[in-house]
Coordinates of C-alpha atoms and ligand atoms in Angstrom, one line a residue:
M423 CA 0.0 0.0 -0.1
A424 CA 2.6 2.5 1.1
E425 CA 4.7 1.3 -1.8
L426 CA 2.1 1.9 -4.2
R427 CA 1.4 5.4 -3.0
F428 CA 5.2 6.2 -3.2
R429 CA 5.1 4.9 -6.8
V430 CA 2.2 7.1 -7.9
L431 CA 3.6 10.0 -6.1
A432 CA 7.1 9.5 -7.7
A433 CA 5.6 9.4 -11.2
L434 CA 3.6 12.5 -10.6
M435 CA 6.7 14.3 -9.4
A436 CA 8.9 13.2 -12.3
L437 CA 6.1 14.5 -14.7
A438 CA 5.9 17.8 -12.8
A439 CA 9.6 18.2 -13.0
V440 CA 9.7 17.6 -16.7
A441 CA 6.7 19.9 -17.4
G442 CA 8.6 22.9 -15.9
T443 CA 7.4 26.3 -15.2
S444 CA 8.1 29.1 -17.5
V445 CA 6.8 32.8 -17.3
A446 CA 7.7 35.4 -19.9
G447 CA 10.7 33.2 -21.0
F448 CA 12.3 32.6 -17.6
E449 CA 12.9 29.0 -16.9
F450 CA 12.6 28.4 -13.2
H451 CA 13.8 24.8 -13.1
E452 CA 17.6 24.6 -12.5
A453 CA 17.6 28.4 -12.5
T454 CA 21.2 29.7 -11.4
V455 CA 21.9 32.8 -9.4
D456 CA 23.5 34.4 -12.7
A457 CA 20.3 33.6 -14.5
I458 CA 18.2 34.9 -11.6
Q459 CA 19.9 38.2 -11.6
L460 CA 19.8 38.4 -15.3
G461 CA 16.1 37.7 -15.3
F462 CA 15.5 40.5 -12.7
R463 CA 17.6 42.9 -14.8
N464 CA 15.8 42.2 -18.2
G465 CA 12.3 42.1 -16.6
S466 CA 11.5 38.5 -17.3
L467 CA 11.5 37.8 -13.5
T468 CA 10.6 39.1 -10.2
S469 CA 11.7 37.8 -6.7
T470 CA 8.0 37.4 -5.9
A471 CA 7.5 35.0 -8.9
L472 CA 10.6 33.2 -7.8
V473 CA 9.5 32.7 -4.2
R474 CA 6.0 31.6 -5.5
F475 CA 7.7 29.1 -7.7
Y476 CA 9.7 27.5 -4.8
L477 CA 6.7 27.6 -2.4
D478 CA 4.9 25.6 -5.0
Q479 CA 7.6 23.2 -5.4
I480 CA 7.7 22.7 -1.7
A481 CA 4.1 22.3 -1.5
R482 CA 4.1 19.6 -4.2
L483 CA 7.3 17.8 -3.1
N484 CA 7.7 18.2 0.7
P485 CA 4.8 15.8 1.4
L486 CA 7.1 13.1 -0.1
L487 CA 10.7 14.3 0.6
H488 CA 10.4 16.2 3.9
A489 CA 13.3 18.4 3.1
V490 CA 11.8 21.6 4.5
I491 CA 10.7 21.8 8.2
E492 CA 9.2 25.3 8.1
V493 CA 8.3 27.8 5.4
N494 CA 8.9 31.4 6.1
P495 CA 5.4 33.2 6.5
D496 CA 7.2 36.4 5.5
A497 CA 9.3 35.2 2.4
L498 CA 6.7 36.8 0.0
A499 CA 6.9 40.0 1.8
Q500 CA 10.6 39.9 1.7
A501 CA 10.5 39.1 -2.0
A502 CA 8.1 42.2 -2.5
R503 CA 10.5 44.3 -0.8
A504 CA 13.4 43.2 -2.9
D505 CA 11.5 43.8 -6.0
A506 CA 10.5 47.4 -4.8
E507 CA 14.2 48.0 -3.9
R508 CA 15.2 47.1 -7.4
S509 CA 12.7 48.9 -9.2
S510 CA 13.2 52.0 -7.3
G511 CA 16.9 51.8 -8.0
R512 CA 17.8 51.7 -4.3
H513 CA 19.6 48.3 -4.9
R514 CA 20.9 49.3 -8.3
G515 CA 19.8 46.3 -10.2
G516 CA 20.5 44.0 -7.3
G517 CA 23.3 41.6 -7.9
G518 CA 24.7 38.7 -5.7
L519 CA 21.9 37.3 -3.6
H520 CA 19.6 40.3 -3.7
G521 CA 16.0 38.8 -4.0
V522 CA 17.2 35.2 -4.1
P523 CA 15.3 32.8 -2.0
V524 CA 17.6 30.9 0.3
L525 CA 16.7 27.9 2.6
V526 CA 18.8 27.6 5.8
K527 CA 19.4 24.5 7.9
D528 CA 17.2 24.4 10.9
N529 CA 20.1 24.7 13.3
M530 CA 20.8 28.3 12.2
A531 CA 19.1 31.0 14.3
T532 CA 16.5 33.2 12.8
R533 CA 15.1 36.2 14.7
D534 CA 11.8 36.1 12.9
R535 CA 8.6 34.0 13.0
L536 CA 10.5 30.6 12.1
N537 CA 11.5 28.3 14.9
T538 CA 15.1 27.2 15.3
T539 CA 15.3 23.7 16.8
A540 CA 17.8 21.5 14.9
G541 CA 14.9 19.3 14.3
S542 CA 14.3 18.6 18.0
L543 CA 11.0 18.9 19.7
A544 CA 12.9 20.0 22.8
L545 CA 13.8 23.3 21.4
L546 CA 10.5 24.1 19.9
G547 CA 9.3 27.4 21.1
S548 CA 12.8 28.6 22.1
V549 CA 13.3 32.4 21.2
V550 CA 16.8 33.3 20.0
K551 CA 18.4 36.6 20.8
R552 CA 19.4 37.4 17.3
D553 CA 20.0 36.0 13.8
A554 CA 22.9 33.7 13.3
G555 CA 25.9 35.5 12.0
V556 CA 25.5 33.9 8.5
V557 CA 21.8 34.7 8.5
S558 CA 22.3 38.3 9.2
R559 CA 24.7 38.5 6.3
L560 CA 22.2 36.9 4.1
R561 CA 19.7 39.6 5.1
R562 CA 22.2 42.4 4.5
A563 CA 22.8 41.0 1.1
G564 CA 19.0 41.3 0.4
A565 CA 18.4 37.6 0.0
V566 CA 14.9 36.2 0.9
I567 CA 14.8 33.7 3.8
L568 CA 12.6 31.0 2.3
G569 CA 12.5 28.7 5.3
K570 CA 14.2 26.1 7.3
A571 CA 15.6 22.8 5.9
N572 CA 15.1 19.6 7.8
P573 CA 18.3 18.3 9.5
S574 CA 19.2 15.0 10.9
E575 CA 18.5 15.7 14.5
W576 CA 21.6 16.7 16.3
S577 CA 20.4 15.1 19.5
N578 CA 20.7 11.7 17.9
F579 CA 23.8 11.7 15.7
R580 CA 23.7 8.2 14.3
P581 CA 24.2 6.9 10.8
V582 CA 20.9 5.0 11.0
Q583 CA 19.0 8.2 11.4
D584 CA 20.4 10.0 8.5
G585 CA 18.0 12.5 7.3
W586 CA 15.5 11.9 10.3
S587 CA 14.3 14.5 12.8
A588 CA 11.6 14.4 15.3
R589 CA 10.2 17.7 13.8
G590 CA 10.7 17.1 10.2
G591 CA 10.4 13.3 9.7
Q592 CA 12.4 11.3 7.4
T593 CA 14.0 13.2 4.5
L594 CA 14.0 11.0 1.3
N595 CA 16.8 11.0 -1.5
P596 CA 14.9 12.5 -4.6
Y597 CA 17.1 10.3 -6.9
V598 CA 16.3 6.9 -5.2
L599 CA 13.8 7.2 -2.7
S600 CA 14.9 4.1 -0.7
H601 CA 18.4 5.4 -0.4
T602 CA 19.5 7.6 2.6
P603 CA 19.9 11.3 1.7
C604 CA 22.6 11.3 4.3
G605 CA 23.1 13.8 7.2
S606 CA 22.9 16.0 8.7
S607 CA 22.3 18.7 6.2
S608 CA 20.1 16.3 4.3
G609 CA 17.2 18.7 3.9
S610 CA 19.5 21.4 2.4
G611 CA 20.9 19.0 0.0
V612 CA 17.6 17.6 -1.0
A613 CA 15.9 20.9 -1.3
A614 CA 18.7 22.1 -3.7
A615 CA 18.6 18.9 -5.8
A616 CA 14.9 19.0 -6.1
N617 CA 14.6 22.7 -6.9
M618 CA 12.8 23.5 -3.8
A619 CA 15.0 26.7 -3.1
A620 CA 17.3 28.7 -5.3
V621 CA 20.2 27.9 -2.9
T622 CA 20.6 26.5 0.6
L623 CA 23.0 26.6 3.6
G624 CA 24.1 23.4 5.4
S625 CA 26.7 23.0 8.3
E626 CA 29.3 20.4 8.9
T627 CA 31.1 19.1 11.9
D628 CA 32.4 15.9 10.2
G629 CA 30.7 15.1 6.8
S630 CA 27.4 16.9 7.2
I631 CA 27.8 19.1 4.1
L632 CA 30.0 16.8 1.9
C633 CA 27.9 13.5 2.4
P634 CA 24.4 14.9 1.6
S635 CA 25.9 17.0 -1.3
A636 CA 27.5 13.8 -2.6
V637 CA 24.3 11.6 -2.5
N638 CA 22.0 14.2 -3.7
S639 CA 24.1 15.4 -6.6
V640 CA 24.8 18.9 -5.5
V641 CA 27.8 21.1 -4.9
G642 CA 28.7 21.6 -1.3
I643 CA 31.4 23.8 0.1
K644 CA 32.6 23.0 3.7
P645 CA 34.8 26.1 4.3
T646 CA 37.8 26.5 6.5
V647 CA 36.5 26.7 10.0
G648 CA 36.0 30.4 11.0
L649 CA 35.6 31.6 7.4
T650 CA 31.9 31.6 8.0
S651 CA 30.6 32.6 11.5
R652 CA 29.2 29.9 13.8
S653 CA 27.3 32.4 16.0
G654 CA 23.7 31.4 16.5
V655 CA 24.4 28.0 15.0
I656 CA 23.2 25.2 17.3
P657 CA 26.7 23.7 17.9
I658 CA 28.5 20.5 18.1
T659 CA 32.0 21.6 18.5
P660 CA 33.7 24.9 17.9
L661 CA 36.7 23.0 16.8
Q662 CA 35.1 21.6 13.8
D663 CA 31.8 23.4 13.1
T664 CA 31.4 25.4 9.9
V665 CA 28.6 26.8 7.7
G666 CA 28.7 26.4 4.0
P667 CA 26.6 26.5 0.9
M668 CA 24.8 23.6 -0.9
C669 CA 23.8 24.4 -4.4
R670 CA 23.2 22.9 -7.9
T671 CA 26.2 24.6 -9.4
V672 CA 29.8 25.6 -8.2
S673 CA 29.0 29.2 -9.2
D674 CA 25.9 29.2 -7.2
A675 CA 27.8 28.0 -4.1
V676 CA 30.5 30.6 -4.8
H677 CA 27.8 33.5 -4.9
V678 CA 26.5 32.2 -1.4
L679 CA 30.0 31.8 -0.1
D680 CA 30.7 35.4 -0.9
A681 CA 27.6 36.5 0.7
I682 CA 28.3 34.7 4.2
V683 CA 32.1 34.9 4.8
G684 CA 33.6 37.3 7.1
Y685 CA 34.2 38.5 10.7
D686 CA 31.5 38.3 13.3
T687 CA 31.9 39.8 16.8
F688 CA 29.7 36.9 18.1
D689 CA 32.3 34.4 16.9
A690 CA 35.2 36.9 17.1
E691 CA 38.3 34.6 17.6
A692 CA 37.6 32.1 14.8
T693 CA 36.3 34.5 12.3
R694 CA 39.1 37.1 12.9
A695 CA 41.7 34.3 12.6
A696 CA 40.2 33.1 9.2
S697 CA 39.5 36.5 7.8
K698 CA 43.1 36.7 6.4
Y699 CA 42.0 33.9 3.9
I700 CA 39.3 36.0 2.5
P701 CA 40.5 37.3 -1.0
R702 CA 40.1 40.9 -2.1
G703 CA 37.3 40.9 -4.6
G704 CA 35.7 37.8 -3.2
Y705 CA 35.7 34.2 -4.6
K706 CA 33.8 34.7 -7.9
Q707 CA 37.1 35.7 -9.6
F708 CA 38.1 31.9 -9.2
L709 CA 35.3 30.6 -11.3
K710 CA 37.9 30.0 -14.2
I711 CA 36.9 27.7 -17.1
D712 CA 40.7 26.5 -17.2
G713 CA 40.7 26.2 -13.3
L714 CA 42.5 22.8 -13.4
R715 CA 45.5 24.0 -15.4
G716 CA 48.8 23.5 -13.5
K717 CA 47.1 22.3 -10.4
R718 CA 49.0 19.5 -8.5
I719 CA 46.1 17.0 -7.3
G720 CA 47.0 14.1 -5.0
V721 CA 45.1 10.9 -4.8
P722 CA 45.5 9.1 -1.5
N723 CA 44.7 5.3 -1.8
V724 CA 43.1 5.1 1.6
F725 CA 40.0 7.2 0.5
F726 CA 39.2 4.8 -2.4
Q727 CA 39.3 1.6 -0.6
G728 CA 36.0 0.1 -0.4
T729 CA 34.7 2.2 -3.5
D730 CA 32.4 0.0 -5.8
D731 CA 34.4 -1.3 -8.9
Q732 CA 32.0 0.5 -11.4
D733 CA 32.2 3.8 -9.5
L734 CA 35.9 3.5 -9.2
K735 CA 36.1 3.3 -13.2
V736 CA 34.2 6.5 -13.2
Y737 CA 36.5 8.2 -10.9
E738 CA 39.5 7.0 -13.0
K739 CA 37.9 8.4 -16.1
H740 CA 37.6 11.6 -14.2
L741 CA 41.2 11.7 -13.3
R742 CA 42.1 11.3 -17.0
T743 CA 39.7 14.2 -17.9
V744 CA 41.4 16.3 -15.0
R745 CA 44.9 15.5 -16.7
Q746 CA 43.6 16.5 -20.1
H747 CA 42.7 19.8 -18.5
G748 CA 46.1 20.5 -17.5
A749 CA 46.4 19.3 -13.9
I750 CA 49.1 17.2 -12.6
V751 CA 47.6 14.0 -10.9
I752 CA 49.8 12.2 -8.4
T753 CA 48.4 8.8 -7.6
D754 CA 49.2 6.0 -4.9
L755 CA 49.7 8.4 -2.1
D756 CA 49.6 7.5 1.6
I757 CA 48.2 9.6 4.5
A758 CA 50.1 8.6 7.7
V759 CA 47.0 8.5 9.9
D760 CA 45.9 6.0 12.4
W761 CA 42.1 6.1 11.6
A762 CA 40.9 4.4 14.7
D763 CA 42.9 6.6 16.9
L764 CA 41.7 9.7 14.9
N765 CA 38.0 8.8 15.4
A766 CA 38.5 7.9 19.2
Q767 CA 40.4 11.3 19.9
E768 CA 37.7 13.2 17.8
M769 CA 35.0 11.6 20.0
I770 CA 36.8 12.5 23.2
A771 CA 37.3 16.1 22.3
M772 CA 33.8 16.4 20.6
N773 CA 31.9 15.0 23.6
A774 CA 33.3 17.7 26.0
E775 CA 33.1 20.4 23.5
F776 CA 29.4 19.6 22.7
K777 CA 28.2 19.7 26.3
I778 CA 30.0 23.1 26.9
S779 CA 28.8 24.7 23.7
I780 CA 25.3 23.4 23.6
N781 CA 24.7 24.5 27.2
A782 CA 26.1 27.9 26.3
Y783 CA 23.8 28.0 23.3
M784 CA 20.8 27.2 25.3
S785 CA 21.7 29.5 28.3
D786 CA 21.9 32.3 25.8
L787 CA 18.3 32.0 24.4
L788 CA 15.7 34.6 25.3
Y789 CA 13.4 31.8 26.2
S790 CA 13.7 28.1 26.0
P791 CA 11.7 25.0 27.2
V792 CA 15.1 23.4 27.9
R793 CA 18.3 25.0 29.2
S794 CA 20.8 22.3 29.4
L795 CA 22.0 19.1 27.8
A796 CA 20.7 17.3 30.9
Q797 CA 17.2 18.7 30.4
V798 CA 17.4 17.7 26.7
I799 CA 18.0 14.2 27.7
A800 CA 15.2 14.2 30.2
F801 CA 12.8 15.6 27.6
N802 CA 13.8 12.9 25.2
N803 CA 13.1 10.3 27.8
A804 CA 9.8 11.9 28.6
H805 CA 9.0 11.9 24.8
P806 CA 10.3 8.4 23.7
I807 CA 7.8 7.8 20.9
Q808 CA 8.3 11.2 19.1
E809 CA 12.1 11.1 19.7
R810 CA 12.2 7.5 18.8
I811 CA 14.2 6.5 21.7
K812 CA 13.6 2.8 21.3
D813 CA 15.2 2.9 17.9
F814 CA 17.9 5.2 18.4
G815 CA 18.5 5.8 21.9
Q816 CA 20.6 9.0 22.8
P817 CA 24.0 7.5 23.5
D818 CA 25.8 10.6 22.1
L819 CA 24.0 13.0 24.3
I820 CA 24.5 10.7 27.3
A821 CA 28.2 10.3 26.7
A822 CA 28.6 14.1 26.3
E823 CA 26.6 14.7 29.5
K824 CA 29.1 12.5 31.5
T825 CA 32.1 14.8 30.5
N826 CA 33.3 17.6 32.8
G827 CA 34.8 20.3 30.8
I828 CA 38.2 20.4 29.1
G829 CA 40.4 18.3 31.3
K830 CA 43.7 16.4 30.9
M831 CA 42.2 13.8 28.7
E832 CA 40.5 16.3 26.3
R833 CA 43.6 18.4 26.1
E834 CA 45.6 15.4 25.2
A835 CA 43.0 14.5 22.6
I836 CA 43.2 18.0 21.1
R837 CA 46.9 17.7 21.0
K838 CA 46.9 14.5 19.3
L839 CA 44.4 15.7 16.7
N840 CA 46.6 18.5 15.9
E841 CA 49.6 16.3 15.5
L842 CA 47.6 13.9 13.2
S843 CA 46.9 17.0 11.0
T844 CA 50.4 18.0 11.0
N845 CA 51.9 14.7 10.2
G846 CA 49.0 13.6 8.0
L847 CA 47.3 15.7 5.5
E848 CA 49.7 18.8 5.9
K849 CA 52.8 16.9 5.6
L850 CA 51.5 15.1 2.6
M851 CA 50.5 18.2 0.8
K852 CA 53.7 20.0 1.7
E853 CA 55.8 17.1 0.6
H854 CA 54.2 16.7 -2.8
K855 CA 53.3 20.4 -3.1
L856 CA 49.7 19.7 -3.7
D857 CA 46.9 22.1 -4.3
A858 CA 44.3 19.5 -3.4
I859 CA 43.7 16.0 -2.5
V860 CA 40.7 14.2 -4.0
A861 CA 38.5 11.5 -2.4
P862 CA 35.1 10.0 -3.3
D863 CA 32.1 11.2 -1.4
S864 CA 32.8 12.3 2.1
Q865 CA 35.5 9.7 2.8
A866 CA 38.1 12.6 3.5
S867 CA 35.6 14.3 5.9
S868 CA 37.3 13.3 9.2
V869 CA 40.8 14.4 8.0
L870 CA 39.4 17.7 6.8
A871 CA 37.3 18.0 10.0
I872 CA 40.0 17.7 12.6
G873 CA 42.3 20.2 10.8
G874 CA 39.6 22.8 10.2
Y875 CA 40.4 22.3 6.6
P876 CA 38.1 23.1 3.6
G877 CA 36.6 20.8 1.1
I878 CA 34.3 21.0 -2.0
I879 CA 32.1 18.2 -3.4
V880 CA 31.2 18.2 -7.1
P881 CA 28.7 15.7 -8.6
A882 CA 30.7 12.8 -10.2
G883 CA 28.2 10.2 -11.2
Y884 CA 25.4 7.8 -10.6
D885 CA 25.8 4.2 -9.4
K886 CA 23.9 1.1 -10.8
Q887 CA 20.7 2.0 -8.9
G888 CA 20.9 5.7 -9.9
V889 CA 22.3 7.0 -6.6
P890 CA 24.5 10.0 -7.0
F891 CA 28.1 10.0 -5.9
G892 CA 30.6 13.0 -5.7
I893 CA 34.2 13.9 -5.9
C894 CA 35.7 15.9 -3.0
F895 CA 38.5 18.5 -3.6
G896 CA 40.2 19.1 -0.1
G897 CA 43.0 21.3 0.8
L898 CA 44.6 23.2 3.8
K899 CA 43.3 26.1 5.7
G900 CA 42.4 29.1 3.3
Y901 CA 42.7 26.9 0.1
E902 CA 39.3 27.9 -1.0
P903 CA 40.5 29.9 -3.9
R904 CA 42.3 27.1 -5.7
L905 CA 39.7 24.6 -4.6
I906 CA 37.0 26.6 -6.3
E907 CA 39.3 26.8 -9.5
M908 CA 39.5 23.0 -9.6
A909 CA 35.9 22.3 -8.6
Y910 CA 34.7 24.7 -11.3
G911 CA 37.1 23.4 -14.0
F912 CA 36.1 19.9 -13.2
E913 CA 32.3 20.7 -13.2
Q914 CA 32.5 22.5 -16.5
A915 CA 34.5 19.7 -18.0
T916 CA 32.2 17.0 -16.9
K917 CA 28.7 18.5 -16.4
V918 CA 27.5 15.4 -14.5
R919 CA 24.6 16.9 -12.5
R920 CA 21.2 15.9 -13.8
Q921 CA 17.7 16.4 -12.3
P922 CA 16.4 13.9 -9.8
A923 CA 14.4 10.9 -11.1
F924 CA 12.4 10.0 -7.9
K925 CA 13.1 6.3 -8.7
H926 CA 11.7 3.8 -6.1
Ligands
LIG2179 C1 16.1 37.3 -19.6 O1 17.0 36.5 -19.1 C2 16.6 35.1 -18.9 C3 17.9 34.5 -18.2 O2 17.8 34.7 -16.9 C4 16.3 34.5 -20.2 O3 16.0 33.2 -20.0 C5 15.3 35.4 -20.9 O4 15.1 34.8 -22.2 C6 15.7 36.9 -21.0 N1 14.6 37.5 -21.4 C7 14.6 38.7 -22.2 C8 13.2 39.2 -22.6 O5 15.6 39.0 -22.7
LIG2180 C1 6.9 27.5 15.1 O1 6.5 26.5 16.0 C2 5.2 26.9 16.4 C3 4.9 25.8 17.5 O2 4.7 24.4 16.8 C4 4.1 26.8 15.4 O3 2.8 27.1 15.8 C5 4.6 27.8 14.4 O4 3.7 27.7 13.1 C6 6.0 27.5 13.8 N1 6.5 28.7 13.0 C7 6.5 28.5 11.6 C8 6.9 29.7 10.8 O5 6.3 27.4 11.1

């Protein structure tokens, strides 16, 4: 019964996707930020029409995909204001993200009628003091806040729950409905893939942008930690948390990155330290068609172990393409990292950092039904059905609650993690003078996470079942300019992304 309903829905959606929507020549499906800005300038598009299109997409697709947790009741008003600003010349024809509808992950605070809950019922009704740093930058850029994307709930970080939250339900992969959309920025990735927003924001601690970008065939940028502010973002650990774009093209992601990077007094230390990496004139200058030329790209074996043979052939083909476009590809590399040790140390540091930072987040709220991690745990136990305690438990929350600040063990773990970065990725990249390493999907996420390093995922192919996979370009802190050059060069040379098929 449920299966039949799925199949009928899926067929309807595929039809709707093909039919498209076009007003006065503007093609809404797959619209890029550049096309949107051109549409605004040549009069074929208004922000209001664009918001209507995405609201319609959400109304039709969300009952199946559960990618959006809340729609902003003020989105149309914001669009009307953007339209008025443009026609009065106050925004001089717009540009950037002006008038562009953005969906933000539900762990990013918005001081408006939208709730900020990270998908958890415990935080429903909490009132934030101010917008998250990245959200206030979006507003200053004139973007329309379309709504909140459904995250994998932070209170239950377990693979089995990828794409699930108590408030938003189970997010589905629009390519293959039975396949996980991956977490935790699943709603953002799915919404971008299925044209439910122009662009989206996700966040990553270890894999949460890279993984859902890969399996939903979108471009995800996980910036150097501190390049984008984490203020007002429901935290896991300040050592690794970072906010970045998830979009249908590299160019769109770069438009978003330009809008959200920079110093924020509420995340002062990290954003000040990383601000030296922000290039004068922003990141768009690195969208170079020949961006692969002369780049030294390393291929560490370890990331490709366990990759399906057929997918591996696709990656090999891509590496040939990358060479043809002038890059120097160095294969058979080793990263001197003890993986078990890495993950163990990461967990030790993360558990303690999570308790400190989540308690700080909750105590800073103007109002909240829960004020501490202990209260969240108690809330989940009191609502076992809604929070699916039987299925998932809450082991990560309980482990974090048991910690007691940054003590000797945590300091030692953090020291070891830094050492792993120095002797691992950093050493490899310096020895071989690499501009990037490549890895399938989010296989490099932990190595990038512990060093605060950036990575960009670009669509790379589809497996036998039609499930998308991606290629990750990763580098050292501040390498965004060259990673963008390579990602854009690769995307333009391969053009892998196609629209979701809603396969059963
Ligand atoms: C305006 O720009 C859009 C691209 O954004 C294009 O599709 C459309 O045809 C253009 N219309 C006119 C009237 O030039
Ligand atoms: C925020 O949550 C409350 C309580 O569930 C709900 O009534 C309200 O509609 C939500 N806001 C939005 C914009 O969805």
